[in-house]
């Protein structure tokens, strides 16, 4: 069986990103560890941005569908 890697949940990504920022702000990390943390932070930031963009797109689709399904006045459709 192959193991499928999945992106962490949005909230988990933010929590991990906050922890990375705190660690890096402390200034106590060796350079190689700081670079690894920075790289992980960039990856989490990109994943979070993608999750936000997907959520925004879903909201736009739902709002658009809602606009298309509005009730119309019976008399105005009967006259057409």
Short mmCIF file of C-alpha atoms in Angstrom, two decimals:
data_model
loop_
_atom_site.label_atom_id
_atom_site.label_comp_id
_atom_site.label_asym_id
_atom_site.label_seq_id
_atom_site.Cartn_x
_atom_site.Cartn_y
_atom_site.Cartn_z
CA UNK A 1 0.00 0.00 0.00
CA UNK A 2 1.25 3.48 -0.80
CA UNK A 3 0.85 6.14 1.85
CA UNK A 4 -0.95 9.21 0.59
CA UNK A 5 0.24 12.52 2.02
CA UNK A 6 -2.49 15.02 2.71
CA UNK A 7 -2.27 18.66 3.54
CA UNK A 8 -2.83 19.52 7.20
CA UNK A 9 -6.08 21.18 8.18
CA UNK A 10 -6.10 24.96 7.86
CA UNK A 11 -6.27 25.50 11.62
CA UNK A 12 -3.45 23.00 12.21
CA UNK A 13 -1.31 24.81 9.64
CA UNK A 14 -1.88 28.14 11.36
CA UNK A 15 -1.05 26.70 14.77
CA UNK A 16 2.18 25.18 13.47
CA UNK A 17 3.05 28.38 11.63
CA UNK A 18 2.56 30.43 14.80
CA UNK A 19 4.85 28.04 16.69
CA UNK A 20 7.51 28.35 13.99
CA UNK A 21 7.33 32.13 14.08
CA UNK A 22 7.71 32.13 17.87
CA UNK A 23 10.71 29.82 17.69
CA UNK A 24 12.37 31.91 15.01
CA UNK A 25 11.70 35.18 16.82
CA UNK A 26 13.51 33.85 19.86
CA UNK A 27 16.75 33.92 17.86
CA UNK A 28 18.08 30.84 19.67
CA UNK A 29 18.02 28.48 16.68
CA UNK A 30 21.15 27.39 14.82
CA UNK A 31 21.22 28.62 11.23
CA UNK A 32 20.48 25.25 9.63
CA UNK A 33 17.49 24.67 11.94
CA UNK A 34 16.23 28.21 11.33
CA UNK A 35 16.41 27.62 7.57
CA UNK A 36 14.48 24.35 7.93
CA UNK A 37 11.84 26.12 10.03
CA UNK A 38 11.66 28.95 7.53
CA UNK A 39 11.19 26.50 4.65
CA UNK A 40 8.42 24.70 6.57
CA UNK A 41 6.80 28.04 7.38
CA UNK A 42 6.76 29.05 3.72
CA UNK A 43 5.18 25.71 2.79
CA UNK A 44 2.51 26.09 5.49
CA UNK A 45 1.84 29.66 4.42
CA UNK A 46 1.29 28.58 0.82
CA UNK A 47 -0.97 25.69 1.85
CA UNK A 48 -3.00 28.04 4.03
CA UNK A 49 -3.31 30.58 1.22
CA UNK A 50 -4.53 27.85 -1.14
CA UNK A 51 -7.09 26.69 1.45
CA UNK A 52 -8.35 30.25 1.82
CA UNK A 53 -8.61 30.71 -1.95
CA UNK A 54 -10.56 27.45 -2.28
CA UNK A 55 -12.92 28.47 0.51
CA UNK A 56 -13.43 31.88 -1.10
CA UNK A 57 -14.20 30.22 -4.44
CA UNK A 58 -16.77 27.93 -2.79
CA UNK A 59 -18.45 30.91 -1.14
CA UNK A 60 -18.59 32.75 -4.47
CA UNK A 61 -20.13 29.71 -6.15
CA UNK A 62 -22.71 29.31 -3.40
CA UNK A 63 -23.63 32.99 -3.50
CA UNK A 64 -23.90 32.89 -7.27
CA UNK A 65 -26.18 29.84 -7.08
CA UNK A 66 -28.28 31.61 -4.48
CA UNK A 67 -28.71 34.64 -6.79
CA UNK A 68 -29.79 32.38 -9.66
CA UNK A 69 -32.40 30.63 -7.54
CA UNK A 70 -34.19 33.73 -6.27
CA UNK A 71 -37.94 33.65 -6.49
CA UNK A 72 -39.48 35.85 -9.13
CA UNK A 73 -42.80 37.60 -8.99
CA UNK A 74 -45.46 35.34 -10.49
CA UNK A 75 -47.10 38.14 -12.50
CA UNK A 76 -43.87 39.23 -14.18
CA UNK A 77 -43.15 35.71 -15.45
CA UNK A 78 -46.72 35.21 -16.65
CA UNK A 79 -46.56 38.32 -18.85
CA UNK A 80 -43.45 37.18 -20.71
#
